[in-house]
mmCIF file with all atom_site columns, C-alpha atoms in Angstrom:
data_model
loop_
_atom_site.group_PDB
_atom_site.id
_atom_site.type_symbol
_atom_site.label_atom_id
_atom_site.label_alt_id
_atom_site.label_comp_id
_atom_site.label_asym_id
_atom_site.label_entity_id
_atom_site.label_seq_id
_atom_site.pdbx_PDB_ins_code
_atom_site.Cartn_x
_atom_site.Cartn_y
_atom_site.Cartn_z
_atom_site.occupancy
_atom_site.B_iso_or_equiv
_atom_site.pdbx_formal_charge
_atom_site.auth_seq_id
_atom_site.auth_comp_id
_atom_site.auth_asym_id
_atom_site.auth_atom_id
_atom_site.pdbx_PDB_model_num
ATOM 1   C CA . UNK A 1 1   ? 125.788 125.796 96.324  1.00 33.00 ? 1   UNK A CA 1
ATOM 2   C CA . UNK A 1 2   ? 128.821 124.008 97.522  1.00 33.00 ? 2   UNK A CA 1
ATOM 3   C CA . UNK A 1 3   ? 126.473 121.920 99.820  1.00 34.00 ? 3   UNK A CA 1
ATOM 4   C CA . UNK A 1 4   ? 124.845 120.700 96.638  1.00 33.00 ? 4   UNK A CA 1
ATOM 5   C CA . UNK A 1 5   ? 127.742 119.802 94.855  1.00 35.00 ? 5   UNK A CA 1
ATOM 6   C CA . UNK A 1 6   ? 129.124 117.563 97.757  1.00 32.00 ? 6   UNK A CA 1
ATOM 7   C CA . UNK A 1 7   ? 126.232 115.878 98.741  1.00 35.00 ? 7   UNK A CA 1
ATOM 8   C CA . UNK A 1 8   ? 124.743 113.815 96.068  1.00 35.00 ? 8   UNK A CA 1
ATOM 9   C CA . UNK A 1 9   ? 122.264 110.898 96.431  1.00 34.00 ? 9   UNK A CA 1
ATOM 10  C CA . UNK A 1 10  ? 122.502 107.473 94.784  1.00 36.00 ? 10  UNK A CA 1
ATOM 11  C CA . UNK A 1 11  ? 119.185 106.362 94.662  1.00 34.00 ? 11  UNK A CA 1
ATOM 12  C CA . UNK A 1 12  ? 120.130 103.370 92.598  1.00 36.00 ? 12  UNK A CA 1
ATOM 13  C CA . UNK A 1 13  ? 121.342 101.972 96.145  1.00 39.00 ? 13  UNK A CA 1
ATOM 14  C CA . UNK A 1 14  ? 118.696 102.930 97.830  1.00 41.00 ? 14  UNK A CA 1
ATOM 15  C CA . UNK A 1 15  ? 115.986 100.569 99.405  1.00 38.00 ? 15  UNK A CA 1
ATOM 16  C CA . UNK A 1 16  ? 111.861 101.014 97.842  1.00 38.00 ? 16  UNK A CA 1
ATOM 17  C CA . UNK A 1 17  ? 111.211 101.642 101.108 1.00 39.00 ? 17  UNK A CA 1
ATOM 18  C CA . UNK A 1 18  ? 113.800 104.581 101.642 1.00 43.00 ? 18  UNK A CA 1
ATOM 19  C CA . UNK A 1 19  ? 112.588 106.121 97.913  1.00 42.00 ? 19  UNK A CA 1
ATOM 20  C CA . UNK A 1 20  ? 109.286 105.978 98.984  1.00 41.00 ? 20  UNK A CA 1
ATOM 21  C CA . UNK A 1 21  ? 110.548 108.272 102.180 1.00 54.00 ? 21  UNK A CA 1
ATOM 22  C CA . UNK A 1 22  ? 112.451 110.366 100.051 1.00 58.00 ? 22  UNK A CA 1
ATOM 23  C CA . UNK A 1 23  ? 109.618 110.846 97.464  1.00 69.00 ? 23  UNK A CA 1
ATOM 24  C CA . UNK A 1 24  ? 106.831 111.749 100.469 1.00 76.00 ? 24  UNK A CA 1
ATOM 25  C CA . UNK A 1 25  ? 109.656 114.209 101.692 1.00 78.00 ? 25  UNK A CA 1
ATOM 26  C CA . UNK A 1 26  ? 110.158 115.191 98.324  1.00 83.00 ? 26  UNK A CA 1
ATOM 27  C CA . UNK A 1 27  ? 106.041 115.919 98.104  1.00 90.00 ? 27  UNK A CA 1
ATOM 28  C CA . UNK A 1 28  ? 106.260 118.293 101.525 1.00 91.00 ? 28  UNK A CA 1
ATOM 29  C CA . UNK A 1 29  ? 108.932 120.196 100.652 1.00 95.00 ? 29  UNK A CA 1
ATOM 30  C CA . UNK A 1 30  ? 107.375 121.177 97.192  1.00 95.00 ? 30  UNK A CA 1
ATOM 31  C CA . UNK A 1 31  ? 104.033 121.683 98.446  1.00 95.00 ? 31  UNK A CA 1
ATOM 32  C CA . UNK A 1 32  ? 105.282 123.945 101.080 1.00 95.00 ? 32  UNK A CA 1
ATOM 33  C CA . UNK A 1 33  ? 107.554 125.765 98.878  1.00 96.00 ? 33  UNK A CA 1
ATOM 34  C CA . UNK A 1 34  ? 104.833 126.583 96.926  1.00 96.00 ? 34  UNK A CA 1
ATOM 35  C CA . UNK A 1 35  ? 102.119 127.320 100.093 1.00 97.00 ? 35  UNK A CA 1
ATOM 36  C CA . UNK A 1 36  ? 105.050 129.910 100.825 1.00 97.00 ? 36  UNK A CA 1
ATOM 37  C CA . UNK A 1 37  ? 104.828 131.340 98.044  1.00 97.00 ? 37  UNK A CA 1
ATOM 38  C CA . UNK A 1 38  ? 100.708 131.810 97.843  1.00 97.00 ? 38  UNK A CA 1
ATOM 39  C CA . UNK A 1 39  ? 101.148 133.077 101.730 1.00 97.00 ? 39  UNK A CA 1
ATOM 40  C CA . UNK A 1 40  ? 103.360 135.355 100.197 1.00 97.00 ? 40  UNK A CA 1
ATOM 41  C CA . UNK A 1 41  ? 101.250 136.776 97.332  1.00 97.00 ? 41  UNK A CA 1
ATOM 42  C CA . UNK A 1 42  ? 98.203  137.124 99.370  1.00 97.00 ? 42  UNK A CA 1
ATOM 43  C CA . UNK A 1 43  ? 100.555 138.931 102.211 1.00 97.00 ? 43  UNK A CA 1
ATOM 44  C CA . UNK A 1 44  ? 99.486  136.932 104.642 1.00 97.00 ? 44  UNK A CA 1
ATOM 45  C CA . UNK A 1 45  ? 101.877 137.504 106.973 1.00 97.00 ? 45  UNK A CA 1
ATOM 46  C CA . UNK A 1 46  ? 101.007 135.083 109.606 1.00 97.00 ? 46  UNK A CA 1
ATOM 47  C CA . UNK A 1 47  ? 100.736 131.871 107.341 1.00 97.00 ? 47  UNK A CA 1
ATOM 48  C CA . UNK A 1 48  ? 104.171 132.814 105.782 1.00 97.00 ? 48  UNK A CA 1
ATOM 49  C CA . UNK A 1 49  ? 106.040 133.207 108.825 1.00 97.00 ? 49  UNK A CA 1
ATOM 50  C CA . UNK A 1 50  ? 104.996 129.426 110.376 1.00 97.00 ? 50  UNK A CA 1
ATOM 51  C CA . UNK A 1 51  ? 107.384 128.261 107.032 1.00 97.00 ? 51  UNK A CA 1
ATOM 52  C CA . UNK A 1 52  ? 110.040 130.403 108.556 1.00 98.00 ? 52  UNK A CA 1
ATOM 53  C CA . UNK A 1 53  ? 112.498 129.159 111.333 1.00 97.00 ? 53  UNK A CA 1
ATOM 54  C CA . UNK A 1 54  ? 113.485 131.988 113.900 1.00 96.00 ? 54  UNK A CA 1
ATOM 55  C CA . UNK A 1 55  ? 116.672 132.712 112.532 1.00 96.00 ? 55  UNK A CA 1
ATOM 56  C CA . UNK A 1 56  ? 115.789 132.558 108.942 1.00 98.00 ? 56  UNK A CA 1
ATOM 57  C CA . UNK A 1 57  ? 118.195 134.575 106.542 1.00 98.00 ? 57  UNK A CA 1
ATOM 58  C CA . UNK A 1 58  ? 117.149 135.809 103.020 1.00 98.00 ? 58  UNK A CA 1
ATOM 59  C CA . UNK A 1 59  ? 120.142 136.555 100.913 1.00 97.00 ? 59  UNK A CA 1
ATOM 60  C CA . UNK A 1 60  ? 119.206 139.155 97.738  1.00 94.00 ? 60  UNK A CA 1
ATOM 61  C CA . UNK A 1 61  ? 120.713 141.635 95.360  1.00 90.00 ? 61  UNK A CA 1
ATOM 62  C CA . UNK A 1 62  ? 118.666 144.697 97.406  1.00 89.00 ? 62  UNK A CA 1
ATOM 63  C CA . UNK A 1 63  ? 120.457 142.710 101.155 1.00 94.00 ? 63  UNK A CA 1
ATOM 64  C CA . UNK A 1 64  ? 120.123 140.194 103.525 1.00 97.00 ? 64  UNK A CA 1
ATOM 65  C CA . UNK A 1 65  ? 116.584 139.707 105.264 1.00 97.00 ? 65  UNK A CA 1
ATOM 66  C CA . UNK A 1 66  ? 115.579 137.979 108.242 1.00 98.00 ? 66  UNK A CA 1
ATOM 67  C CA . UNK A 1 67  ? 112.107 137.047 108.932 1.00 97.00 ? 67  UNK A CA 1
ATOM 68  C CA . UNK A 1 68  ? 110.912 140.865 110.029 1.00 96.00 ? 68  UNK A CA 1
ATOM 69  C CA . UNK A 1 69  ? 112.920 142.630 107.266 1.00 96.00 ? 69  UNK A CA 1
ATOM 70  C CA . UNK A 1 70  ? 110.839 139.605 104.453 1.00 96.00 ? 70  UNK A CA 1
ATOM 71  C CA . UNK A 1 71  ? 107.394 139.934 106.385 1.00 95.00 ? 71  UNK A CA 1
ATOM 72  C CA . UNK A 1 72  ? 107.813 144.211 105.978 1.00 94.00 ? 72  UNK A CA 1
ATOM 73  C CA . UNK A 1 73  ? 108.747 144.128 102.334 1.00 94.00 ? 73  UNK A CA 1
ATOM 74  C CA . UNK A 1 74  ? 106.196 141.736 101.675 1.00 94.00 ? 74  UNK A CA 1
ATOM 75  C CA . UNK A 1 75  ? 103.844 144.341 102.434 1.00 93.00 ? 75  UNK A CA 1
ATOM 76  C CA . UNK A 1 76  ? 105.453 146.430 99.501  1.00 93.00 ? 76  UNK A CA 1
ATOM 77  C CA . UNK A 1 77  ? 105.527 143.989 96.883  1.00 95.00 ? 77  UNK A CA 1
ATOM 78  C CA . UNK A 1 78  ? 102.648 143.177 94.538  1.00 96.00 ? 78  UNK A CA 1
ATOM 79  C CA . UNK A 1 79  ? 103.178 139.521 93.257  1.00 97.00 ? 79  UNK A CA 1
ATOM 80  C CA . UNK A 1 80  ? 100.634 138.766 90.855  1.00 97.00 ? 80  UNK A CA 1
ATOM 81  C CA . UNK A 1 81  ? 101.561 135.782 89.423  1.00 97.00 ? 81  UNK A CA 1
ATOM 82  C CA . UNK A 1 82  ? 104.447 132.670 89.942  1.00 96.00 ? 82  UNK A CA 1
ATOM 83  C CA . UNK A 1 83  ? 105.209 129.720 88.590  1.00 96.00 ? 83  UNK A CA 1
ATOM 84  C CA . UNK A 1 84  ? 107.997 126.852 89.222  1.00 96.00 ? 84  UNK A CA 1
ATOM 85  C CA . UNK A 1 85  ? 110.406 124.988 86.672  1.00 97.00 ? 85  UNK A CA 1
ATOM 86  C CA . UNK A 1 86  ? 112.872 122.637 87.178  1.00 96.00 ? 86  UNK A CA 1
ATOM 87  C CA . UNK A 1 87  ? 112.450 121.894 90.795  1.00 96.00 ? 87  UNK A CA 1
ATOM 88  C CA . UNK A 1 88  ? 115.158 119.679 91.912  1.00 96.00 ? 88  UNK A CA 1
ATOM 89  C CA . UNK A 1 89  ? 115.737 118.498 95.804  1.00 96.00 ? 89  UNK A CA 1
ATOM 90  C CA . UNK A 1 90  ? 118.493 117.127 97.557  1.00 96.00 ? 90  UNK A CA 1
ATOM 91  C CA . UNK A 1 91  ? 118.589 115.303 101.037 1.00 96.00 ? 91  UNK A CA 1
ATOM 92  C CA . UNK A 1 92  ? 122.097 115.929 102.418 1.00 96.00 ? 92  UNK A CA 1
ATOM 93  C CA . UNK A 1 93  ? 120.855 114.596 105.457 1.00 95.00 ? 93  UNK A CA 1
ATOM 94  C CA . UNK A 1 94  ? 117.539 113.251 106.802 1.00 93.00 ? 94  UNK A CA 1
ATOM 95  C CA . UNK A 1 95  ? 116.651 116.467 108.289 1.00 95.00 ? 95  UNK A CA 1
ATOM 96  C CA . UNK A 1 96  ? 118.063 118.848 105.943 1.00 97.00 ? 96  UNK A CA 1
ATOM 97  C CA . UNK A 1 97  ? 116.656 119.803 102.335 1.00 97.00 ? 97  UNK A CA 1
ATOM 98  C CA . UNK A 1 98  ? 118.260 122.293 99.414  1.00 98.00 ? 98  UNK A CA 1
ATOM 99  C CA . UNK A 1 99  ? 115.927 123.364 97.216  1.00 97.00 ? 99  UNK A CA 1
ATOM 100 C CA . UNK A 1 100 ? 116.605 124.849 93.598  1.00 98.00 ? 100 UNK A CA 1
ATOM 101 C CA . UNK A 1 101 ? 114.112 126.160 90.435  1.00 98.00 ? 101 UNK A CA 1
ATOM 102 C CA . UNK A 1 102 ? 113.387 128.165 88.534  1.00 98.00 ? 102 UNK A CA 1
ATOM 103 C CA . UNK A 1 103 ? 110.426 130.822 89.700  1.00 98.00 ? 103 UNK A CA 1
ATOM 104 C CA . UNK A 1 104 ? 109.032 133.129 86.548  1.00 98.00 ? 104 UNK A CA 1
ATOM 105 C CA . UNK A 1 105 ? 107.478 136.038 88.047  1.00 97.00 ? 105 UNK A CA 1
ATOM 106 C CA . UNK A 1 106 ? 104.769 138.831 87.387  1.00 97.00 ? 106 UNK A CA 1
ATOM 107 C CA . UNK A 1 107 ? 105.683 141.358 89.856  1.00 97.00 ? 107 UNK A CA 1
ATOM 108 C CA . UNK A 1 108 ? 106.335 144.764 91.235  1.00 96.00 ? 108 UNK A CA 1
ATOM 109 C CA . UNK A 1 109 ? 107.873 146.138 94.309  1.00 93.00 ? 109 UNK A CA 1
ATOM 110 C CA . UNK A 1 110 ? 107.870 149.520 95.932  1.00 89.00 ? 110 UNK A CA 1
ATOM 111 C CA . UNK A 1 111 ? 107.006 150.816 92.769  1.00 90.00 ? 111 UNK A CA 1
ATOM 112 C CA . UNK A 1 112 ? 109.314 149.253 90.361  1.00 94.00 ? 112 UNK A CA 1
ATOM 113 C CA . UNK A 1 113 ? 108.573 146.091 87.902  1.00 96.00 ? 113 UNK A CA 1
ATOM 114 C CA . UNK A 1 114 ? 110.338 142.552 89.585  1.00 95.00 ? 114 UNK A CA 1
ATOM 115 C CA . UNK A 1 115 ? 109.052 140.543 86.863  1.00 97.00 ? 115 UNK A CA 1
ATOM 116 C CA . UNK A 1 116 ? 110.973 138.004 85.143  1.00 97.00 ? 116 UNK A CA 1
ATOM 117 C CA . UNK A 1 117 ? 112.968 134.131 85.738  1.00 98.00 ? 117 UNK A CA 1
ATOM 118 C CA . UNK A 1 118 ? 114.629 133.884 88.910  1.00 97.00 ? 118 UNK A CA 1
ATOM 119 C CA . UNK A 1 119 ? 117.171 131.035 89.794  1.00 98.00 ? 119 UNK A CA 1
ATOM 120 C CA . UNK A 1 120 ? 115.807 130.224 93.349  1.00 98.00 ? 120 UNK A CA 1
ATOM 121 C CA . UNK A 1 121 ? 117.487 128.231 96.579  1.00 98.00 ? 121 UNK A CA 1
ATOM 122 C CA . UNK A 1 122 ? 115.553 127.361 99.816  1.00 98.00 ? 122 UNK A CA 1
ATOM 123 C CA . UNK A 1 123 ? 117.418 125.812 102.569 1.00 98.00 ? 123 UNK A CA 1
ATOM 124 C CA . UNK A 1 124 ? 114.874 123.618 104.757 1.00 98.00 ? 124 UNK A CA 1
ATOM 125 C CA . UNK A 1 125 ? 115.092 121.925 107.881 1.00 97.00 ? 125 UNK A CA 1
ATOM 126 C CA . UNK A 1 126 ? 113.396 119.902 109.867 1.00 96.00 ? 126 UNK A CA 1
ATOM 127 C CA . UNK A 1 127 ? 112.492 120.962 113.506 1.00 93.00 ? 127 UNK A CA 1
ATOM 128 C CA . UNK A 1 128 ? 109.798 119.603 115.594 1.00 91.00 ? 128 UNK A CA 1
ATOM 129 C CA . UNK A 1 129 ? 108.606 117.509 113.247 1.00 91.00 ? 129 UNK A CA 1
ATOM 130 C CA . UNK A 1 130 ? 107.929 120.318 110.699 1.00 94.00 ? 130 UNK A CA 1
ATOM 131 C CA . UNK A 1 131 ? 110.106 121.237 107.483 1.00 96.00 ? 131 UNK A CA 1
ATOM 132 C CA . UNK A 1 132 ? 111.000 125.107 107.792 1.00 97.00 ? 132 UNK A CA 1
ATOM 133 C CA . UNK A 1 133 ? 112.849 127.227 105.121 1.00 98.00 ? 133 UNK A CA 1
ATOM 134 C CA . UNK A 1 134 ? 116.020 128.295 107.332 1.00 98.00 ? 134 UNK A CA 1
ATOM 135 C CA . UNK A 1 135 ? 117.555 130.027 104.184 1.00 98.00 ? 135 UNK A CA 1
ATOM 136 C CA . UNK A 1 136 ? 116.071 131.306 100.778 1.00 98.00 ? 136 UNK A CA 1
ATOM 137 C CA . UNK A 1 137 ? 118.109 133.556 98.259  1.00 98.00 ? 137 UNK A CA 1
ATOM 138 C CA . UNK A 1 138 ? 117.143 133.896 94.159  1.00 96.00 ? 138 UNK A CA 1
ATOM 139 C CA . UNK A 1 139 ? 119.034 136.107 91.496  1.00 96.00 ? 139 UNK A CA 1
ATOM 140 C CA . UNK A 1 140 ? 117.234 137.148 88.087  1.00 95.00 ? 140 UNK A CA 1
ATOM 141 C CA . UNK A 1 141 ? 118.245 135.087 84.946  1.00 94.00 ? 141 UNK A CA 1
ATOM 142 C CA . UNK A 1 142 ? 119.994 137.571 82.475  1.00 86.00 ? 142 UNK A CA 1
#
């Protein structure tokens, strides 16, 4: 979170021309935030992984995940329904996007209800031309 707090933007000194970057970027990392999440739900493991990078960490209350440890407990979680609030993005640098919302979740895993808000990070870079979560982490609202 400390990345966020030191790296805001000033788009009021920003060019048309670079908001109209920042707003297609803007578009991609939403849309694949949220493909991640459908891949997800329908455990398709394949899909969900080409949003990963290699060394992808997941940081949780249950531990920390890389992509093998997400892709195996995906398998044991039942996600029925999501939905995103408050989605805000920063661009620390052209290559680099943080990620926070709000998820609300219908949910179960290995057995026990998940449901309910989660405050939600994603970490995404850009490598070969595609934007790839490199680190994700979320912690329930109380």
């Amino acid at each position: 979170m400390a990345l966020i707090a030191v790296a805001p933007i000033c788009f009021a000194q920003t060019s048309p021309s670079k908001l109209d970057k920042s707003a297609s970027k803007g578009t991609a990392i939403t849309d694949s935030e949220k493909a991640a999440w459908e891949a997800y739900k329908n455990k398709q493991a394949d899909a969900f992984k080409k949003y990963l990078t290699t060394d992808y960490c997941g940081v949780y209350a249950e531990g920390i995940k890389n992509v093998d440890k997400e892709v195996a407990d995906m398998e044991k979680t039942e996600l029925r329904d999501y939905s995103f609030a408050d989605m805000k993005l920063v661009f620390p640098s052209a290559d680099v996007a943080v990620a926070t919302y709000k998820a609300t979740l219908q949910s179960s895993s290995g057995g026990q209800d998940t449901s309910g808000t989660y405050n939600v990070a994603s970490v995404w870079i850009k490598k070969g031309g595609k934007w790839l979560v490199i680190f994700h982490s979320d912690v329930k609202s109380q």
